[in-house]
XYZ file of C-alpha atoms in Angstrom:
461
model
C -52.891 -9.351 46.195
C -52.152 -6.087 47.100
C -53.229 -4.553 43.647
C -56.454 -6.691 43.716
C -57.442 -5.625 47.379
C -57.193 -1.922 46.090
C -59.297 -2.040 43.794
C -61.559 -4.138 44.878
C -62.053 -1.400 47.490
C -61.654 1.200 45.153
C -64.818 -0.490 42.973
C -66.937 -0.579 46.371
C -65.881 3.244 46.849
C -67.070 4.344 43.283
C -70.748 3.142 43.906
C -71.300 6.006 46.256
C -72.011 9.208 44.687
C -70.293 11.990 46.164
C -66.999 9.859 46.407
C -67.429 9.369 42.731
C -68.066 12.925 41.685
C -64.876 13.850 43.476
C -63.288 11.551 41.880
C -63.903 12.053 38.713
C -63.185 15.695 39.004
C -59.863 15.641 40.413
C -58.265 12.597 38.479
C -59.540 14.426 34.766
C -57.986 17.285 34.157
C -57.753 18.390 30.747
C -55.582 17.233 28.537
C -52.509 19.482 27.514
C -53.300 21.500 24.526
C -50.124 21.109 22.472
C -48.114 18.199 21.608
C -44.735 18.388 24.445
C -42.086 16.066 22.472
C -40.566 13.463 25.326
C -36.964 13.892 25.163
C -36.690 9.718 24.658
C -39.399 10.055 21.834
C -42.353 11.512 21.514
C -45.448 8.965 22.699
C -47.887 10.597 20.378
C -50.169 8.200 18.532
C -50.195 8.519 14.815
C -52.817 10.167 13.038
C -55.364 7.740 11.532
C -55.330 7.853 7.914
C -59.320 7.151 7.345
C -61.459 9.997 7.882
C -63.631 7.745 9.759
C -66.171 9.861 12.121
C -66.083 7.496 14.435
C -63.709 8.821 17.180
C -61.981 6.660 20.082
C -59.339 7.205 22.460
C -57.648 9.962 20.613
C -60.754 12.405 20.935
C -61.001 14.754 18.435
C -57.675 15.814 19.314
C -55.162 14.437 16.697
C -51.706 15.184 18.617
C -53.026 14.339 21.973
C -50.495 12.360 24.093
C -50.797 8.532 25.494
C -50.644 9.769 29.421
C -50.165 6.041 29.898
C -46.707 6.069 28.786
C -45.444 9.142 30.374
C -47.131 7.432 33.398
C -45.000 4.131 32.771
C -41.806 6.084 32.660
C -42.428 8.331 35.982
C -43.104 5.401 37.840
C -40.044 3.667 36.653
C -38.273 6.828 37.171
C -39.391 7.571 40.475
C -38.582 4.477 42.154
C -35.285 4.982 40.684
C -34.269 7.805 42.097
C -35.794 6.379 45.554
C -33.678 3.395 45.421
C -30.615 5.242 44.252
C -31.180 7.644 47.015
C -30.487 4.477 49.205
C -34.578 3.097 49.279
C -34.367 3.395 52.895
C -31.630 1.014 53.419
C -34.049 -1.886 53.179
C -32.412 -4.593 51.171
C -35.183 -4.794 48.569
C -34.406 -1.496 47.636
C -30.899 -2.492 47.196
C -29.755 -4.385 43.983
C -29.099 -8.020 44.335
C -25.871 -9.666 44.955
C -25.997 -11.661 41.668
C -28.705 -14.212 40.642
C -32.053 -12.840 41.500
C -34.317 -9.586 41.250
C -35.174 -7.241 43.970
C -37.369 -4.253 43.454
C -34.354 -1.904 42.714
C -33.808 -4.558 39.178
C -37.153 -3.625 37.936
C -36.813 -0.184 37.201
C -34.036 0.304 34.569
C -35.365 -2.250 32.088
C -38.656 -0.715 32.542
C -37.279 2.902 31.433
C -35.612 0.904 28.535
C -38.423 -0.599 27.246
C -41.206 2.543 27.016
C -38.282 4.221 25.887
C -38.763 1.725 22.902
C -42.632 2.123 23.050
C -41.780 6.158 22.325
C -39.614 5.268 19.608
C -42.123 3.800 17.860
C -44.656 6.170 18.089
C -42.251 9.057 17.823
C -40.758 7.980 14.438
C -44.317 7.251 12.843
C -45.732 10.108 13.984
C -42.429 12.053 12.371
C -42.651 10.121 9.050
C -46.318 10.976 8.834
C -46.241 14.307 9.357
C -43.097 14.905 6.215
C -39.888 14.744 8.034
C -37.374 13.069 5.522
C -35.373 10.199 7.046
C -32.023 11.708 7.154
C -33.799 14.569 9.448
C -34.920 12.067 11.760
C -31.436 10.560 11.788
C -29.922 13.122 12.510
C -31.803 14.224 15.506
C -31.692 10.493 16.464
C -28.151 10.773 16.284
C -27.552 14.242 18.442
C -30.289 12.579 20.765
C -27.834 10.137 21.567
C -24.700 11.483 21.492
C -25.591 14.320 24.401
C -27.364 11.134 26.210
C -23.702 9.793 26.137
C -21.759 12.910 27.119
C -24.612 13.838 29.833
C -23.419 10.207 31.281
C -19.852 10.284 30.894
C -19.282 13.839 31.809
C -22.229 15.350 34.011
C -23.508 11.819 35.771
C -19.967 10.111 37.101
C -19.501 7.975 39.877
C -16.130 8.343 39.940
C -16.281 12.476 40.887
C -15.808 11.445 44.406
C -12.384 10.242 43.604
C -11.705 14.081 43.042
C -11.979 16.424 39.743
C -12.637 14.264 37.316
C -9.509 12.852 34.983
C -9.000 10.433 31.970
C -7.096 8.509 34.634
C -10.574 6.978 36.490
C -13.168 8.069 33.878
C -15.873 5.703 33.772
C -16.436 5.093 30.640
C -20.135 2.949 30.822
C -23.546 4.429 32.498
C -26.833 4.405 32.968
C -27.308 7.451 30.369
C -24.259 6.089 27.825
C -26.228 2.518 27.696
C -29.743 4.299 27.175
C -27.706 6.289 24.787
C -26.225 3.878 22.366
C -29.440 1.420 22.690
C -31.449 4.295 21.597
C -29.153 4.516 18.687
C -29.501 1.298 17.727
C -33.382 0.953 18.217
C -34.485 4.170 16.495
C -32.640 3.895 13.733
C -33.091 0.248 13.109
C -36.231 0.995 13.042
C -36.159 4.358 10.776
C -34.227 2.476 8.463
C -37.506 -0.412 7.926
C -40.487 1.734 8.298
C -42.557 4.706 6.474
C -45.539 6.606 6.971
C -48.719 4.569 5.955
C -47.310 1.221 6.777
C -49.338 0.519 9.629
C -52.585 0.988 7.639
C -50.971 -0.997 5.078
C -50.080 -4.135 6.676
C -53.748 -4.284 8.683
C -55.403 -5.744 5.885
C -52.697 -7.648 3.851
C -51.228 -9.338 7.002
C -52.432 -12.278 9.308
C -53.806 -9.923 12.188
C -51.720 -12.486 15.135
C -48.450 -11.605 13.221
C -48.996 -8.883 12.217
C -47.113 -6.740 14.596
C -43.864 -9.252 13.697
C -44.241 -10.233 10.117
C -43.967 -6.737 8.629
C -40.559 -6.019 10.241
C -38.952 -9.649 9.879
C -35.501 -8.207 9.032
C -36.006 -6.108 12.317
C -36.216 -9.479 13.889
C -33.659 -11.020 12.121
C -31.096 -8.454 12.932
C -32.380 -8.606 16.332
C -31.943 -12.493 16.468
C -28.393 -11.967 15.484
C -27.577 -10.051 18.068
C -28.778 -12.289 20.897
C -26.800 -14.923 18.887
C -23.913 -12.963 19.264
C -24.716 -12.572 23.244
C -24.885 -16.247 23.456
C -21.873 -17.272 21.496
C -19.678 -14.370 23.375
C -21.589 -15.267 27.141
C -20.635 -19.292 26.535
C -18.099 -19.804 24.425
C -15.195 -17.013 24.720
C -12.443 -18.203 25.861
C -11.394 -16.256 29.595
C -8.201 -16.751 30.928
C -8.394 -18.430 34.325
C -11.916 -19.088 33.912
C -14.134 -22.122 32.409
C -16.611 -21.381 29.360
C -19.795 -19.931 29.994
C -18.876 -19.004 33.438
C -21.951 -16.562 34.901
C -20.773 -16.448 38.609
C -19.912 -13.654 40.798
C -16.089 -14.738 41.329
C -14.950 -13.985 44.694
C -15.493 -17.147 47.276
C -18.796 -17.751 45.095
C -18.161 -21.116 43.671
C -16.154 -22.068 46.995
C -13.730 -19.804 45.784
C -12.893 -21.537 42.895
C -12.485 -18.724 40.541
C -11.982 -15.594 42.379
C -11.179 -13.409 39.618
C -13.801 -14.414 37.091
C -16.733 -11.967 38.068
C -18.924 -11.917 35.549
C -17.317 -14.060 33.103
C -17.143 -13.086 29.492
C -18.612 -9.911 30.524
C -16.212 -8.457 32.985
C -13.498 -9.844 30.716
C -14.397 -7.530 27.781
C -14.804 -4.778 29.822
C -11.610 -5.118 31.538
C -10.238 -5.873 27.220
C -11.473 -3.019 25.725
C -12.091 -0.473 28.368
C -9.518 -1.228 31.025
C -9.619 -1.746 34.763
C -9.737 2.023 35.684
C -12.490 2.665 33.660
C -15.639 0.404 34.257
C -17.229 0.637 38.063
C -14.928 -0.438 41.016
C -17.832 -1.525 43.587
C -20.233 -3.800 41.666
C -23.201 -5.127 43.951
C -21.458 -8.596 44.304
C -18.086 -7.284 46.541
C -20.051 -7.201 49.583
C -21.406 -10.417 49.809
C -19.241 -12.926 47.888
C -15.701 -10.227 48.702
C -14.918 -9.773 45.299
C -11.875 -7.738 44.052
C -12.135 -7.654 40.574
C -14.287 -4.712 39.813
C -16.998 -5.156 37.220
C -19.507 -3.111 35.032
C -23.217 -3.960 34.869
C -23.575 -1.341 32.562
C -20.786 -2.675 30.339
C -19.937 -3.568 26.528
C -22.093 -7.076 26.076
C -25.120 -6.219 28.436
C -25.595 -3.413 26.256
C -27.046 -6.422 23.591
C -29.957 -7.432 25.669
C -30.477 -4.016 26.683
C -31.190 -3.359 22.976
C -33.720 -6.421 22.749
C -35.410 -5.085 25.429
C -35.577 -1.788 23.703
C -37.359 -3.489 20.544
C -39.637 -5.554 22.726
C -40.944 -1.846 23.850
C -40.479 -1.221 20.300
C -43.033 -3.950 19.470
C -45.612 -2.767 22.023
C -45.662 0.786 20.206
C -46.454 -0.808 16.832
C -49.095 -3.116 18.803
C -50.736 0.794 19.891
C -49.820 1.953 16.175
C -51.533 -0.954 14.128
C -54.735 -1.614 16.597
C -54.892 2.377 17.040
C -58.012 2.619 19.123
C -59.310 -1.311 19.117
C -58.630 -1.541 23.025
C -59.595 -4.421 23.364
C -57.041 -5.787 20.738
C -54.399 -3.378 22.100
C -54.650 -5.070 25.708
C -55.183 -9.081 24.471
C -51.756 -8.368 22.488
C -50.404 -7.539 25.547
C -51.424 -10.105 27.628
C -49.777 -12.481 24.902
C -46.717 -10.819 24.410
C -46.736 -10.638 28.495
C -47.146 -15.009 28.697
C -44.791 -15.810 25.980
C -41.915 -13.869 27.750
C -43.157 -15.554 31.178
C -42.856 -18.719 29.063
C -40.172 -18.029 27.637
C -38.470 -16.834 31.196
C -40.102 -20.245 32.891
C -37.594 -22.637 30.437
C -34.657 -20.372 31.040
C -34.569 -20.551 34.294
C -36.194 -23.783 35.183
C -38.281 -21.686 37.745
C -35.329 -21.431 39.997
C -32.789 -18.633 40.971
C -29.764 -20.837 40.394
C -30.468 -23.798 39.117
C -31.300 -22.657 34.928
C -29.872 -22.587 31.941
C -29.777 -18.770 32.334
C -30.385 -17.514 35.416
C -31.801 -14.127 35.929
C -29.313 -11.544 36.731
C -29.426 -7.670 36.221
C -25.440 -7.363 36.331
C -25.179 -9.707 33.663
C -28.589 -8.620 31.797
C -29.093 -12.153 30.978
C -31.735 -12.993 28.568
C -33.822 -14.134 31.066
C -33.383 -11.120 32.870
C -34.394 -9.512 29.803
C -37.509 -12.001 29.260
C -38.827 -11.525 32.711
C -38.680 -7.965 32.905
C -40.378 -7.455 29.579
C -43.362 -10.211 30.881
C -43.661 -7.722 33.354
C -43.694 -4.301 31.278
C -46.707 -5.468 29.058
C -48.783 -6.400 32.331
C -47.933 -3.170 34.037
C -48.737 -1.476 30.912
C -51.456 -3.077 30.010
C -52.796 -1.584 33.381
C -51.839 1.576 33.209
C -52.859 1.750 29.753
C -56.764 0.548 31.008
C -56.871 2.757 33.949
C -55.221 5.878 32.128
C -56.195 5.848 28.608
C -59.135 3.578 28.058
C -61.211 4.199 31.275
C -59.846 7.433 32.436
C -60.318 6.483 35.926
C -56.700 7.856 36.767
C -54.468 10.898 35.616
C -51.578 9.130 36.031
C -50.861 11.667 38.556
C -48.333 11.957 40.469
C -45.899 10.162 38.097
C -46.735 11.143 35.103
C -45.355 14.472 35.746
C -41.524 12.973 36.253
C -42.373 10.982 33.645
C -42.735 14.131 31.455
C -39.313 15.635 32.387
C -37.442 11.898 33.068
C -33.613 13.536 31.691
C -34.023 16.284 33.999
C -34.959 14.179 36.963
C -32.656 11.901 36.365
C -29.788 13.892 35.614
C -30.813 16.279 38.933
C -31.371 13.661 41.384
C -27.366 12.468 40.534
C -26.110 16.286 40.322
C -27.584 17.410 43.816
C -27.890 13.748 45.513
C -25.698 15.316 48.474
C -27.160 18.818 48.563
C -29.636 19.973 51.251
C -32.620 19.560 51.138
C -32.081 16.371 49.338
C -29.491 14.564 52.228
C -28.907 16.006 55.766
C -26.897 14.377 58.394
C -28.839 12.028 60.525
C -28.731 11.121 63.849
C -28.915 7.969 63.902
C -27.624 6.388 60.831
C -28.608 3.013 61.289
C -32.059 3.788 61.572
C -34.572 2.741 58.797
C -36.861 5.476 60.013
C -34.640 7.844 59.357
C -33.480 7.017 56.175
C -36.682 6.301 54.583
C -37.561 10.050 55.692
C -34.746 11.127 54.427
C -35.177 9.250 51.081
C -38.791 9.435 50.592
C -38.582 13.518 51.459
C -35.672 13.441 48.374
C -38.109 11.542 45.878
C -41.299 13.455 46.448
C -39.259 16.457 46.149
C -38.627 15.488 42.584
C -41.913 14.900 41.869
C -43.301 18.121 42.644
C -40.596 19.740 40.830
C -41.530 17.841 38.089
C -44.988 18.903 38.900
C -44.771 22.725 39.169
C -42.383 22.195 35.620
C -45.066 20.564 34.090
C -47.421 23.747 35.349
C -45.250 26.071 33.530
C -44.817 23.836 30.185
C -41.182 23.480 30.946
C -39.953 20.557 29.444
C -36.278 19.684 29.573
C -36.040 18.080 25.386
C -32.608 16.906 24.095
């Protein structure tokens, strides 16, 4: 309701002239002159092979960048660093308990899946422009491994337990899962595609499968891999625990099973990785007084995180195959948007605890998953119509965090306690106060990001 009122008004506004003219000239710049790769994959479209003289949203410009994607990832990384900053201590900045979503459980499966949108772009544009495979690869595979170290080494919770040591290492992460999922993703799909496919499959191909059909041992592998989530998630034996458990442990349950937190989950973690080194204050202690400490960033998340990876995936080939049909670009969305609502809707019976699955970010339950992704074709299918199609918006200010996300990321964690980021308050159980605080932090960021983006500095692993 909120979205519609604004632009509804903002419709009214641009009828009047001089409110038009202004806007137009402030919100449509010029468009940057070289092609800036994003460190998570360059969202460049690929160069149409006809020489059709008939130019859409690409311009005459060839290498010119999607803004709407860079957009997509600054907003997802901007609320992220608000809410980690502590989102003004409002409780829907905070992330939930167990079973549920809050605003602060949008955010990372949004960065997941236009990191997959990238990938797809990234790799065609690559492959059509001569790289060999086993260049790509290996770039994919430094990509990933300094995404890995970055998390284990630079970004570590555990560094306020003192220098850090092998001892309380945390071994999972935000940057490790992004990581290893981008890994997987990229080169799953290096290993199935080539240049020229797109144009290929266009006219061979039913055009309502066409973005599926193509890739069906993508799928298939895919497929697998949620299998494997399922069988581990419901049928793994856990001592002291019943099959298929997907409580919080603690007196959830009437404190049946106070030491199963997370079920199958938490028990591999605790298997492979050990106690010590998986996160010792998961967002469930508070509420339901767990002890066991649990990793929603750990081993069999990671699976789902992957599929939401490839659903991004699947909304860059939906941008590669349509190129510049807009129209056919959005209506793919919108599908791909109500058959993950659907799908989401039979999950979880419409309920927060009564589904098969319910949806739950510390599990990253396919539901979860489902839901999140429904929502990531909408909101992109927005951003893409108001940013790339219509122009009517820069995609400023977040698409300039969005061009620098590793940076901002890995320098909101790195000086979180540094003036002028934090200061001490006076009264520190004031909202007021902490939303200053936080919301002074974030746009900080931003306009780093900003005056970064001024001088063409782009931080590229």
């Amino acid at each position: 309701m909120g979205i519609l009122a604004v632009l509804i008004a903002g419709r009214l506004s641009m009828k009047i002239d001089p409110v038009r003219n202004w806007v137009y000239k402030k919100l449509n710049p010029r468009e940057t002159d070289r092609l800036i790769n994003s460190e998570l994959g360059s969202p460049k479209p690929a160069d149409s092979v006809s020489s059709d003289a008939t130019l859409g949203l690409w311009g005459t410009a060839p290498r010119q960048r999607l803004r709407s994607l860079d957009t997509f990832r600054g907003l997802s990384l901007t609320i992220m660093v608000f809410v980690n900053y502590g989102g003004g201590k409002y409780w829907f900045f905070k992330h939930e308990s167990w079973n549920g979503l809050t605003v602060a459980d949008l955010v990372f499966p949004w960065f997941v899946f236009i990191m997959g949108t990238s990938i797809a772009l990234s790799l065609s544009s690559m492959l059509t422009w001569g790289s060999s495979k086993w260049k790509v690869l290996r770039k994919i595979l430094w990509r990933s491994s300094l995404l890995i170290l970055l998390g284990i080494i630079v970004v570590n919770p555990n560094y306020c337990l003192g220098p850090l040591s092998w001892d309380n290492l945390r071994v999972p992460g935000v940057l490790q899962r992004l990581g290893f999922t981008y890994l997987v993703v990229a080169a799953l799909e290096l290993m199935f595609t080539r240049a020229g496919d797109e144009s290929e499959t266009m006219e061979t191909l039913c055009p309502a499968l066409q973005d599926i059909l193509p890739f069906w041992p993508q799928w298939i592998f895919i497929l697998t891999l949620e299998v494997i989530w399922l069988c581990l998630t419901f049928l793994l034996p856990v001592p002291g625990c019943p099959r298929g458990y997907l409580g919080p442990g603690g007196i959830g349950d009437f404190g049946n099973y106070p030491n199963c937190t997370g079920g199958a989950a938490g028990y591999i973690d605790r298997l492979f990785l050990g106690e010590k080194h998986i996160y010792q204050h998961p967002s469930s202690s508070v509420i339901y007084q767990t002890m066991m400490p649990y990793d929603p960033e750990g081993i069999l998340g990671t699976i789902n995180t992957i599929v939401m990876a490839f659903l991004g995936l699947q909304a860059g080939k939906i941008i590669l195959f349509y190129k510049d049909q807009h129209k056919q670009i959005m209506s793919r969305f919108v599908t791909w948007s109500i058959v993950m609502g659907i799908i989401s809707a039979i999950l979880t019976k419409c309920s927060k605890e009564e589904g098969f699955i319910p949806i739950n970010k510390n599990l990253w339950s396919i539901s979860y998953v489902t839901t999140m992704s429904c929502f990531a074709f909408m909101l992109l299918l927005l951003m893409y119509y108001l940013v790339d199609v219509k122009r009517l918006w820069s995609g400023a200010p977040f698409f300039y965090p969005g061009m620098n996300s590793i940076l901002v990321y890995v320098g909101h964690e790195v000086f979180e306690n540094y003036f002028p980021f934090k200061w001490k308050m006076q009264d520190s159980q004031s909202h007021a106060e902490h939303l200053l605080q936080n919301l002074t932090a974030t746009t900080l960021w931003v306009i780093i990001s900003y005056l970064l983006y001024r001088r063409r500095i782009f931080w590229k692993i």
